[in-house]
Tab-separated table of C-alpha atoms and ligand atoms in Angstrom:
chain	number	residue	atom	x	y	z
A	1	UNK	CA	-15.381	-72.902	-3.239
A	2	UNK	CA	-17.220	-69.503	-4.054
A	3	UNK	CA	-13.683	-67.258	-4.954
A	4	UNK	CA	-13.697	-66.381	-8.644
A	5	UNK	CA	-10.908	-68.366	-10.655
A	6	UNK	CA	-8.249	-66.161	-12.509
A	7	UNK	CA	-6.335	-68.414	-15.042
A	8	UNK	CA	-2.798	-67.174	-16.440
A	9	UNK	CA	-1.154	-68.515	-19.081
A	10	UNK	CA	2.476	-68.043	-18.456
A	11	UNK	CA	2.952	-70.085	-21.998
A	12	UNK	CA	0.890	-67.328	-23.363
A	13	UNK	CA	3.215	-64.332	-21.881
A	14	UNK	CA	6.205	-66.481	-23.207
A	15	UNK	CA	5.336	-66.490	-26.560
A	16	UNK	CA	4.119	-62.564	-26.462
A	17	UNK	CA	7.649	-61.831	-25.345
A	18	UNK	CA	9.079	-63.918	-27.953
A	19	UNK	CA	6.695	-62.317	-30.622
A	20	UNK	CA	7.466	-58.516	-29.281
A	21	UNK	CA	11.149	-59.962	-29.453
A	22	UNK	CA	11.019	-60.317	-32.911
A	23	UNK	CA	9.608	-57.287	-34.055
A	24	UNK	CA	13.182	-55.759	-33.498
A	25	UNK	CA	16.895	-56.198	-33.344
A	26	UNK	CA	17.013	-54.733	-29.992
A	27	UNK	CA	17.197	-56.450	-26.483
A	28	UNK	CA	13.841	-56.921	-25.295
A	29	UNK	CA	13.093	-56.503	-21.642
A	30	UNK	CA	9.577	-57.074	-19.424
A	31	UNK	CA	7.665	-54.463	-17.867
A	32	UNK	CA	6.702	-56.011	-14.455
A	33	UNK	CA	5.308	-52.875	-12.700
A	34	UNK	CA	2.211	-53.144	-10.462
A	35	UNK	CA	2.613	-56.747	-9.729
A	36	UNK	CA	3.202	-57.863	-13.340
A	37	UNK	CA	-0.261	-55.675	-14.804
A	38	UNK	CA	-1.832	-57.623	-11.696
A	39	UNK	CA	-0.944	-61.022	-13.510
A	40	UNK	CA	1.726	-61.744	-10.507
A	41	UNK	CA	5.207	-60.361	-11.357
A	42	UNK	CA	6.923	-63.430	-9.451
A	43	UNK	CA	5.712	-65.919	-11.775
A	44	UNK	CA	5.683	-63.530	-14.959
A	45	UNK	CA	9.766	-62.805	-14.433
A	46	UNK	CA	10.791	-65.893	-13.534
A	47	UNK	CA	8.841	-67.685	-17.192
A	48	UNK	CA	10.570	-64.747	-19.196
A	49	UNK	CA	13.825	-64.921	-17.414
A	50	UNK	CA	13.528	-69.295	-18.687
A	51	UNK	CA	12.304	-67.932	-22.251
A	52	UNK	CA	15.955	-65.540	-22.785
A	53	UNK	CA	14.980	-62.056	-20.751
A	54	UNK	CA	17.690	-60.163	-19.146
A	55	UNK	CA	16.756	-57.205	-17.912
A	56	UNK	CA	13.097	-56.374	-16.497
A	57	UNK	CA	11.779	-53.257	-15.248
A	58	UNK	CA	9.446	-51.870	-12.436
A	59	UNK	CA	7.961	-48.611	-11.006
A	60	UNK	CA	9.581	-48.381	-7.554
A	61	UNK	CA	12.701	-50.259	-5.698
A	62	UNK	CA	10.174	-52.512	-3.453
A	63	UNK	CA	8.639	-53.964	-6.454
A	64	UNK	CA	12.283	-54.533	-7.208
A	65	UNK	CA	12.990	-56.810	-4.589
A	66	UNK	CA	10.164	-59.556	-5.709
A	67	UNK	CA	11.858	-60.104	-9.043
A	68	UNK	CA	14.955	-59.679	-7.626
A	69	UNK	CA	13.986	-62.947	-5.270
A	70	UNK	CA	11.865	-64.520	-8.406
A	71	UNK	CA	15.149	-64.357	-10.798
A	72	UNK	CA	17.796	-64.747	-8.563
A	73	UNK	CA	21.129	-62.423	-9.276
A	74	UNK	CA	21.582	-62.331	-12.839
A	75	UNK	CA	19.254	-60.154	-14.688
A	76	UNK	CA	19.298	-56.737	-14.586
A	77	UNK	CA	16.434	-54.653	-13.177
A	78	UNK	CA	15.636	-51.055	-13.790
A	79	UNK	CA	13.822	-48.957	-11.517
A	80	UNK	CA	11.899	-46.392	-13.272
A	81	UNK	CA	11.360	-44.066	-10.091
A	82	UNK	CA	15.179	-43.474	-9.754
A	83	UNK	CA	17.112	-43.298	-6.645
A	84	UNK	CA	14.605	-42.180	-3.955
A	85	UNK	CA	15.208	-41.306	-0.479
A	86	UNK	CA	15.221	-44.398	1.767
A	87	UNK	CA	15.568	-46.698	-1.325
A	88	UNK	CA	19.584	-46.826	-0.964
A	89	UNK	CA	20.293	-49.872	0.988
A	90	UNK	CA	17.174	-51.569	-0.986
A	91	UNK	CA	19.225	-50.497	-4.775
A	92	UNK	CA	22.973	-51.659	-3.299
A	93	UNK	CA	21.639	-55.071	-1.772
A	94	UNK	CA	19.280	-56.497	-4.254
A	95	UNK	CA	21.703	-54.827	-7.083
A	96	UNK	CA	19.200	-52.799	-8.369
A	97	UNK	CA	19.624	-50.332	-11.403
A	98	UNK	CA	17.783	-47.107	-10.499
A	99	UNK	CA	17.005	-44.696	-13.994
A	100	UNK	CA	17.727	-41.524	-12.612
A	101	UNK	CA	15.435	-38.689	-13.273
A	102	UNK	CA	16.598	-35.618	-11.734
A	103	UNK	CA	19.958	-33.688	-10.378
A	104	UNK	CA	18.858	-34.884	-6.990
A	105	UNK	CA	18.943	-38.349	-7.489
A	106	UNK	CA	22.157	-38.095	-9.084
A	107	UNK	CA	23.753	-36.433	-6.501
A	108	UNK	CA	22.280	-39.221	-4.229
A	109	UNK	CA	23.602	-41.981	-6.147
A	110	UNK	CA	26.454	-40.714	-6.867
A	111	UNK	CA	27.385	-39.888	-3.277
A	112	UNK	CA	25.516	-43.053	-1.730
A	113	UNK	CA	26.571	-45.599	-4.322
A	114	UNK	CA	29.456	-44.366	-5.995
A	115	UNK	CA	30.375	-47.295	-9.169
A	116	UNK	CA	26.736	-48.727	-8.402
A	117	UNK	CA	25.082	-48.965	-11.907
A	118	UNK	CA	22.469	-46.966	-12.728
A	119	UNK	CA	20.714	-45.962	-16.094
A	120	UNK	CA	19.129	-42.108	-17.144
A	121	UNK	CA	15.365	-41.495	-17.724
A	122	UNK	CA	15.439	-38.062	-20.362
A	123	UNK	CA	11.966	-36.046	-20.652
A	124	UNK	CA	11.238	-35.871	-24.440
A	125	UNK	CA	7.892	-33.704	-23.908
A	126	UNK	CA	6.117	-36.042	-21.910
A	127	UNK	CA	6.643	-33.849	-18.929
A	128	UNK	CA	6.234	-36.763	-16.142
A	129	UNK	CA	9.579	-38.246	-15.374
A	130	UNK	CA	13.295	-37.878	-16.474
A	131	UNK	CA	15.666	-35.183	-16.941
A	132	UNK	CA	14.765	-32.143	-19.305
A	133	UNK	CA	17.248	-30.841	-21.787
A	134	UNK	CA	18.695	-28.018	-19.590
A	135	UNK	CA	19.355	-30.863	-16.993
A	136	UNK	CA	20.949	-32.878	-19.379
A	137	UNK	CA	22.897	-30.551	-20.791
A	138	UNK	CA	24.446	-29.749	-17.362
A	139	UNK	CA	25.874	-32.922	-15.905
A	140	UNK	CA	25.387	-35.196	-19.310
A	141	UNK	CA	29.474	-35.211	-18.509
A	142	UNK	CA	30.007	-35.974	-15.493
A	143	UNK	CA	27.129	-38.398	-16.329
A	144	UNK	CA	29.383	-39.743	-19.070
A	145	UNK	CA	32.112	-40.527	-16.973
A	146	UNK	CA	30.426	-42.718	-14.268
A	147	UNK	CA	29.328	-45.112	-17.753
A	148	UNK	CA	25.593	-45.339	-17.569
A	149	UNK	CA	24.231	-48.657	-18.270
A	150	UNK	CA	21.408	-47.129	-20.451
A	151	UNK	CA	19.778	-43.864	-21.310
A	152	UNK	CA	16.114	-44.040	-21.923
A	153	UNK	CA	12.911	-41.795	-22.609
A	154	UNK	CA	8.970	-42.715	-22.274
A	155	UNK	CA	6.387	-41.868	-25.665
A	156	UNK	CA	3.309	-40.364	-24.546
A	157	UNK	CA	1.009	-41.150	-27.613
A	158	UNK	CA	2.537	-44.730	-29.203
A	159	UNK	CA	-0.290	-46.041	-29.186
A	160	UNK	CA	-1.469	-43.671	-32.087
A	161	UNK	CA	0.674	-43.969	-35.243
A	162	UNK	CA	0.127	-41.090	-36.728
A	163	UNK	CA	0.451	-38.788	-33.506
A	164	UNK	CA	3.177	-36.117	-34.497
A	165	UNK	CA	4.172	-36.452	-30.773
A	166	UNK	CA	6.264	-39.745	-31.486
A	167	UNK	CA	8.330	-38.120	-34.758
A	168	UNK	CA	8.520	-34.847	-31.992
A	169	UNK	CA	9.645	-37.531	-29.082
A	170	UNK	CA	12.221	-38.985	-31.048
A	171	UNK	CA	13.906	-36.228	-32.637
A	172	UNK	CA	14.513	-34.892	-29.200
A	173	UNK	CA	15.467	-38.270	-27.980
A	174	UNK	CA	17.894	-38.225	-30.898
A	175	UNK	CA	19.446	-34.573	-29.821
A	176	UNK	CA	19.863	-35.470	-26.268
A	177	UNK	CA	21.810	-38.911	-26.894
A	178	UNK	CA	23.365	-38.967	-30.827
A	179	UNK	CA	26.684	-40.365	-29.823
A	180	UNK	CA	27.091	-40.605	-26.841
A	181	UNK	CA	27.964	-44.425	-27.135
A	182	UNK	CA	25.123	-45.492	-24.654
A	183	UNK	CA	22.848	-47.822	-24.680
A	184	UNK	CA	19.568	-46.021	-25.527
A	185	UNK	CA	15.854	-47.465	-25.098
A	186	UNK	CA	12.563	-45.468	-26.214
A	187	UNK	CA	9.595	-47.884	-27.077
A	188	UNK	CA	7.854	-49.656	-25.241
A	189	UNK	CA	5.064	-51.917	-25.955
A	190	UNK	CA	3.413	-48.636	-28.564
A	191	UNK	CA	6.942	-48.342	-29.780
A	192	UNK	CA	8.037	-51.279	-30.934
A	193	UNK	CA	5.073	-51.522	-33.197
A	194	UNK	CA	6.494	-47.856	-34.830
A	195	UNK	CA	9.159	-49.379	-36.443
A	196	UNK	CA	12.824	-49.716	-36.390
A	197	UNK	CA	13.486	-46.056	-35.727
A	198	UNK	CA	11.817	-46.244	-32.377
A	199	UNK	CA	14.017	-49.416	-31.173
A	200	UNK	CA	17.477	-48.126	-30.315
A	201	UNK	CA	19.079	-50.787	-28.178
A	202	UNK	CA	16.776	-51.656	-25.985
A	203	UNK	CA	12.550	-52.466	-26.013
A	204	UNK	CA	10.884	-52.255	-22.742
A	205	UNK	CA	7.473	-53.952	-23.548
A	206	UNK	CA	4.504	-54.274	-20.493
A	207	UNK	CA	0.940	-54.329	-21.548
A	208	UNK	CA	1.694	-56.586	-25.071
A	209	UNK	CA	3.354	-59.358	-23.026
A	210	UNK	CA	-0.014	-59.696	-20.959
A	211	UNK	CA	-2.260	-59.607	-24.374
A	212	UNK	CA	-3.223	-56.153	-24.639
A	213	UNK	CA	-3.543	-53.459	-26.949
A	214	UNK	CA	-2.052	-52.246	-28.910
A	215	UNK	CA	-0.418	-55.358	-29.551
A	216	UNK	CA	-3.197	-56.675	-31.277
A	217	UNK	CA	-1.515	-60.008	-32.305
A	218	UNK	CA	-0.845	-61.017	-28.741
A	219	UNK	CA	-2.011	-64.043	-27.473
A	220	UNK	CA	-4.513	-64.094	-24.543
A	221	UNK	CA	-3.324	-64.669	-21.030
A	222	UNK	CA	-5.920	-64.406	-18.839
A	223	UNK	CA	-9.080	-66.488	-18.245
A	224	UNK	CA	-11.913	-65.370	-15.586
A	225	UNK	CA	-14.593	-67.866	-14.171
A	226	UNK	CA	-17.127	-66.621	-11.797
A	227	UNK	CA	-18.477	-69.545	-9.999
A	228	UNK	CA	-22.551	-68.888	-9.751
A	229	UNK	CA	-23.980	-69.009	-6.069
A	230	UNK	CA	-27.159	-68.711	-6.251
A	231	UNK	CA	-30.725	-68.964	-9.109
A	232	UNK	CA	-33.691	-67.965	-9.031
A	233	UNK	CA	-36.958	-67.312	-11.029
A	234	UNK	CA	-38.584	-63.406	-10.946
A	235	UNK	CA	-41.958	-62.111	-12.336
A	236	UNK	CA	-42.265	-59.984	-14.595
A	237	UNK	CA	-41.583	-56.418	-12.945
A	238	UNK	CA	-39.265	-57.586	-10.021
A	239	UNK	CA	-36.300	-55.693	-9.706
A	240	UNK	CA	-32.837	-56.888	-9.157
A	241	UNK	CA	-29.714	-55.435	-7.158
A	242	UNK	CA	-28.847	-52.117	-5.346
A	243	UNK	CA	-31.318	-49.194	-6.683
A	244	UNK	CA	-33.365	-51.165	-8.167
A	245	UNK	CA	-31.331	-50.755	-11.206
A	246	UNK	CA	-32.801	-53.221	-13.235
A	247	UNK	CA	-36.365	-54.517	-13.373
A	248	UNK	CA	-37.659	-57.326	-15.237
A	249	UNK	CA	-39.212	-57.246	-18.505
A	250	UNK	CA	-40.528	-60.906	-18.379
A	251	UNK	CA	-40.987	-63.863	-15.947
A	252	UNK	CA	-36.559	-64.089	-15.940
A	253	UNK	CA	-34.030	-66.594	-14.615
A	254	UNK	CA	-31.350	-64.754	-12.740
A	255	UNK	CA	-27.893	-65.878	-11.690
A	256	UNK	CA	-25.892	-64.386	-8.523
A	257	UNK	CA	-21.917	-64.286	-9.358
A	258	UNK	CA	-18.990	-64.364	-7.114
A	259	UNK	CA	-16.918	-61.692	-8.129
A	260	UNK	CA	-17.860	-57.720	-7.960
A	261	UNK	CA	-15.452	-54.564	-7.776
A	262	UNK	CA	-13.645	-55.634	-5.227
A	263	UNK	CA	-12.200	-58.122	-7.591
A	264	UNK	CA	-11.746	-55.488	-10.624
A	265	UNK	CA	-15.392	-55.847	-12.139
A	266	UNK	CA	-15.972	-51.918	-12.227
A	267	UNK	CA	-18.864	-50.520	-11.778
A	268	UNK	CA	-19.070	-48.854	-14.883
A	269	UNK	CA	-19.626	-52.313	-16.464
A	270	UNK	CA	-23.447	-52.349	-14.462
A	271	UNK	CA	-26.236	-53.888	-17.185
A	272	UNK	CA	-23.728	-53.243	-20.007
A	273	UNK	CA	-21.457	-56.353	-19.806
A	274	UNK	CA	-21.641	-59.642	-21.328
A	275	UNK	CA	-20.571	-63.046	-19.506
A	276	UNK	CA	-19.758	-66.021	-21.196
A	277	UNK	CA	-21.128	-69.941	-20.752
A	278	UNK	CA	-19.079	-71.388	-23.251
A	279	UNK	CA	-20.382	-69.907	-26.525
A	280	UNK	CA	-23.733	-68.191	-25.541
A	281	UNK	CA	-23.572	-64.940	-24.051
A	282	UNK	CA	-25.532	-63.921	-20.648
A	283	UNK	CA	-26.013	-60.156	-20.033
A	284	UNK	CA	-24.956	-58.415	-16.896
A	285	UNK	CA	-27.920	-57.089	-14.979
A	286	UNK	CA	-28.235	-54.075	-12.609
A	287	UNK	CA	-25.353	-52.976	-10.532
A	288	UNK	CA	-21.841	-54.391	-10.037
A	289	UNK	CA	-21.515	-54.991	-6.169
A	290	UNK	CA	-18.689	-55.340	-4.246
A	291	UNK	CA	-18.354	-59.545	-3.737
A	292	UNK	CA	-21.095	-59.968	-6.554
A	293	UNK	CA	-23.077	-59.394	-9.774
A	294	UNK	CA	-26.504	-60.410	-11.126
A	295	UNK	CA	-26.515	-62.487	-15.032
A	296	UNK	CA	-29.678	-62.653	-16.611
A	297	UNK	CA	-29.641	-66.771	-18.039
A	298	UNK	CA	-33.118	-66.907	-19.069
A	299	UNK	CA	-32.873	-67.759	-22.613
A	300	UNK	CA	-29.968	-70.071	-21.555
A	301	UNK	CA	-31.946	-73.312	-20.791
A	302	UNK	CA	-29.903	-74.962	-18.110
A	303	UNK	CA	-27.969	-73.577	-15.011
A	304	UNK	CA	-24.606	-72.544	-15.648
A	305	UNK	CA	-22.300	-73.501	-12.461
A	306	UNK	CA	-19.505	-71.252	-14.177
A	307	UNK	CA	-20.056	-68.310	-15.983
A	308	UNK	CA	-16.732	-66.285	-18.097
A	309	UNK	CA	-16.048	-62.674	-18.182
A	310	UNK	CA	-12.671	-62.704	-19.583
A	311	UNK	CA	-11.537	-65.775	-21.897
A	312	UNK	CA	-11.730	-66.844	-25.707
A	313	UNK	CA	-14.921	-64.572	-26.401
A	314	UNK	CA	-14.159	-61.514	-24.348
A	315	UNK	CA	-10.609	-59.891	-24.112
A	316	UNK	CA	-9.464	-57.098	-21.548
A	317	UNK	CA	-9.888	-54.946	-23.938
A	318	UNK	CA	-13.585	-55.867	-25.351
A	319	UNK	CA	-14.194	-55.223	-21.261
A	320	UNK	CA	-12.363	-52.045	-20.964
A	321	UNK	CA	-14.264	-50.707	-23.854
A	322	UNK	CA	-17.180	-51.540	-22.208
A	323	UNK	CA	-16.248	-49.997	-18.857
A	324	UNK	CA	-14.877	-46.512	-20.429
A	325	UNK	CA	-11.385	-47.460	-19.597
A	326	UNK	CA	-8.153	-49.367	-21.116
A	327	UNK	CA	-6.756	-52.775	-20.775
A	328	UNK	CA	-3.974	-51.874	-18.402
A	329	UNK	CA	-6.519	-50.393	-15.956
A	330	UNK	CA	-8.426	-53.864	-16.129
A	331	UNK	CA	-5.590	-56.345	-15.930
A	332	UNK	CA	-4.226	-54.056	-12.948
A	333	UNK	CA	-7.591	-54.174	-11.154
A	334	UNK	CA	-7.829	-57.733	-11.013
A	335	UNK	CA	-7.519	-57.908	-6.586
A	336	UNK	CA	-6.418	-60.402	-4.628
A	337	UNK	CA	-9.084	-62.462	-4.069
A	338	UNK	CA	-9.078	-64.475	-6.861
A	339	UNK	CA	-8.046	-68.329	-7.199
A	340	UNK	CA	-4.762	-68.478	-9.032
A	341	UNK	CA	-4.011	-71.068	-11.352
A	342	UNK	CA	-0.865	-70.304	-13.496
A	343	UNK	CA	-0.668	-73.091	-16.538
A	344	UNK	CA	2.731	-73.886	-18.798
A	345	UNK	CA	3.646	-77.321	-20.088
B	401	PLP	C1	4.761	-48.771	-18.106
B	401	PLP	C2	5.982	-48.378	-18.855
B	401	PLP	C3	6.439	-49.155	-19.933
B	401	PLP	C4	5.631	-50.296	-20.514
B	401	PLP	O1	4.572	-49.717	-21.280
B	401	PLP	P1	3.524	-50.615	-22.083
B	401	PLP	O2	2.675	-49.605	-22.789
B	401	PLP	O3	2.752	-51.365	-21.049
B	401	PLP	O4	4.263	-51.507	-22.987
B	401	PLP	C5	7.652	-48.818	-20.500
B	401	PLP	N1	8.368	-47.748	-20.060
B	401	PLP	C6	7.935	-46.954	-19.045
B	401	PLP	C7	8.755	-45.788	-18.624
B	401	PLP	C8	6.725	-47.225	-18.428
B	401	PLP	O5	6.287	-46.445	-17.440
């Protein structure tokens, strides 16, 4: 079998949950957007639903409908698009809780699914969803009297303690809901980590359950073995790969890898990344192609069958800093191509 092998330890995601979970007082909830950060949001809801989660959240209403299936009809789940066109039979038959962002979702809801819960999403200066203060302001009573299950608001710069933005963020959030006798929710993974004035009822953690920054006390999730295909001895001054990119210094031993872009292994990793066999690093040669890249195991002294770009001695993160990007952007690369094994006890 030449497909890479993506390993996920749902045990792992369990006990980030649990950890994120006790960081507060609140309710925490999972952040299962974009298939679970690519980790498989099936599997991911249905171990945190077992471990004590009630109420998950995604992006849009189809992504909805897989947890909805994967955790049956208890648990709530918020959509964090709102009430879009076409999404109404979608929200009413899966039970779906849509956090409305504008007057023209609620006058959708209201009028397609009057009683049908459904939360707020407030802009506190972020400026990408929710309602803004003059919204608010306007129908926060009529609002009122349909009971909202939760109003909520997104930080732009958690991840940066000392930002002023978050003390900013949650003075607003403050002005727009001081009792109103709502359940509120502002932090999510960032959030949690600013301390109890960021909680408010509700903690709506993503990236930290899957390992990432900044929760740096997570537990890893994800393992990544690339099976090798193909070695082979070059001179000194072959080259290796599209372009040319990479020429030989020395007589080398090079290994061909099953795994390239396609699979999440950006380009901007070519000749800077490090793969793993067991302890002893192997450098990534030349460029990252599409199904495959090129290891340099000369100084390795026997042929690796498996080589590891993401496990005990290289995190998302160590690769996203090598790439230019973040960990979400690398756990939500991933592809489908891989072999999935999913491990628990
Ligand atoms: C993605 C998202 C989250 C989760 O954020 P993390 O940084 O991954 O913890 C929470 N709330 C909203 C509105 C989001 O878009």
């Amino acid at each position: 079998m030449s497909t890479a092998k993506l390993t996920i330890d749902l045990d792992a995601i369990a006990a980030n949950w649990r950890a994120l979970d006790k960081l507060s007082n609140s309710e925490t909830a999972a952040v299962v957007k974009a298939d679970g950060y690519g980790l498989g949001a099936a599997r991911v809801a249905r171990t945190l639903a077992h471990a004590g989660c009630k109420r998950f959240f995604v992006a849009v209403a189809e992504e909805g409908a897989a947890v909805r299936d994967a955790v049956g009809p208890g648990p709530e789940i918020g959509i964090f698009s709102g009430h879009m066109r076409g999404d109404t039979d979608m929200i009413a038959d899966l039970g779906l809780t849509p956090m409305i962002n504008s007057l023209e979702q609620l006058t959708r809801h209201l009028e397609a699914l009057p009683g049908h819960p459904f939360g707020v999403q407030l802009d506190t200066g972020m400026n990408r969803l929710g309602m803004e203060w003059e919204e608010w302001a306007a129908v926060a009573e009529v609002v009122l009297d349909q009971r909202p299950v939760l109003l909520m608001s997104h930080l732009a710069c958690a991840d940066e303690p000392d930002h002023p933005m978050n003390a900013y963020q949650l003075d607003i959030f403050r002005q727009m809901t001081d009792g109103l006798n709502v359940p509120r929710s502002l932090a999510a993974t960032g959030g949690i980590l600013l301390g109890a004035d960021y909680h408010f009822d509700v903690t709506r953690p993503g990236i930290g359950l899957y390992g990432g920054l900044p929760f740096a006390e997570a537990t890893r999730t994800v393992q990544i073995d690339l099976p090798v295909v193909q070695i082979r001895d070059i001179d000194e001054g072959e080259v290796v790969g599209y372009a040319n990119a990479w020429q030989a210094t020395r007589r080398s031993r090079i290994a061909t890898v099953s795994a390239g872009y396609a699979d999440g292994l950006l380009r901007a990793i070519s000749d800077k990344a490090t793969l793993w066999h067991n302890d002893t690093p192997c450098p990534l040669i030349g460029r990252v192609s599409m199904d495959l890249i090129t290891v340099d195991v000369t100084d390795l002294g026997e042929d690796p069958r498996h080589l590891t770009i993401l496990g005990p001695h290289q995190s998302a993160d160590d690769l996203a800093e090598v790439a230019g990007t973040i960990g979400y952007e690398i756990f939500t690369s991933l592809g489908a191509r891989y072999t999935r094994r999913y491990t628990s006890r």
